[in-house]
Amino acid sequence: MASISAGPEIERLIQLLAKLPGLGPRSARRAALTLLKKRDQLLDPLASAMRDAARAIKTCETCGNLDTASPCAICRDPRRDGHVLCVVEDVADLWALERAGVFRGRYHVLGGALSALDGVTPERLNVASLIERVKSGIDEVILAMNATVEGQTTAHYLMDALAGAKVTRLAHGVPVGGELDYLDEGTLNAAFKARRSL
Amino acid sequence: MASISAGPEIERLIQLLAKLPGLGPRSARRAALTLLKKRDQLLDPLASAMRDAARAIKTCETCGNLDTASPCAICRDPRRDGHVLCVVEDVADLWALERAGVFRGRYHVLGGALSALDGVTPERLNVASLIERVKSGIDEVILAMNATVEGQTTAHYLMDALAGAKVTRLAHGVPVGGELDYLDEGTLNAAFKARRSL
């Protein structure tokens, strides 16, 4: 990116903003300009919110979720079924499932997926603590990994590591609202194989 | 957006991040998670960079550019031609032209474009200061508005307001690297009308 001759402070701000997921160099420039144009309404509140969140948010020692307390609100909630564990790669996946409101058990956040390419081994994920938790009276472990190569590799690894426990995985198939014409062969294949009688 | 039950600090961070251009609710959630996962490498430096930029960056009183000093580096630079003025809607446009390195005169940032819909009148833009500047020995005013309805409305307004001065505008035509098949009729029409002999 060429220099914009507006001082090192703006350059540094743009560089850091560009490290956020979803912001490239171009949108980072626009974001920096917006911040500087709306100092009172946006820049100052955002800087404060970042400091507040950094201070307040902890990683739950039980499940790996982010919350203001550890154990997190989900691990503390007595109305949630502590005998069913849903294993996800990332906190973002936990949030997605919570938004959908489909699951009333507890979670375990791995903190990523196995990847030989990126050097992510089982030791770098929260696998040991998962195995410990499953030993202590879990009826079902639902593997909710992403349907990517890394996610599925991780799921296979966990199937072996959790041998003896009841392990399930999310169903593959046609997304609700999806059009067949736009789906890949793998999805169509999975949807066909798992077809259900009406 | 459904609550994510991870504390009001995260919710507030996400809400503010979602106000940045280029970040929707979904990417704001991902950005918030990334910030909280990389506190030392990203969150703390970004918060500091925001404070530093807010403290250091001023709006140039002459041209409306953002810089650490007023007048800005461009307005102070004696190697730049002070007799040619390029009028842009926004600082982002100034940056784009500077990156391209096509212009060695000085700028005037309007701070937006006229829009009846959004209630942007000439009084809300840096038009009065432009007219003042043009009176004081400017040979050419290049109108570099966006090729949008608002941008062209603004250009027409400025043509009238600057009557008597030499006013030019950027050429319309086929973008370099552009394929005719993907261009709109207006662009093709403009490119045809402005065709040049070889």
PDB file of C-alpha atoms in Angstrom, chain B residues 8-9 19-20 37 41 61 71-72 87 97 131 160 193:
ATOM      1  CA  PRO B   8     -22.881  -6.521  27.744  1.00  0.00           C
ATOM      2  CA  GLU B   9     -19.230  -5.611  27.069  1.00  0.00           C
ATOM      3  CA  LYS B  19     -20.903   0.866  12.561  1.00  0.00           C
ATOM      4  CA  LEU B  20     -17.603   0.769  10.671  1.00  0.00           C
ATOM      5  CA  LYS B  37      -8.439 -13.649  21.193  1.00  0.00           C
ATOM      6  CA  GLN B  41      -1.122  -8.376  19.407  1.00  0.00           C
ATOM      7  CA  GLU B  61      -8.076  24.586   7.592  1.00  0.00           C
ATOM      8  CA  PRO B  71      -2.126  23.504   6.906  1.00  0.00           C
ATOM      9  CA  CYS B  72      -1.528  19.912   5.803  1.00  0.00           C
ATOM     10  CA  VAL B  87     -11.940  19.404  -5.835  1.00  0.00           C
ATOM     11  CA  LEU B  97      -5.581  10.322  -6.313  1.00  0.00           C
ATOM     12  CA  ILE B 131     -15.055  30.036  -3.913  1.00  0.00           C
ATOM     13  CA  ASP B 160     -22.248  27.669 -11.819  1.00  0.00           C
ATOM     14  CA  LYS B 193     -18.811  10.162 -27.609  1.00  0.00           C
TER      15      LYS B 193
END
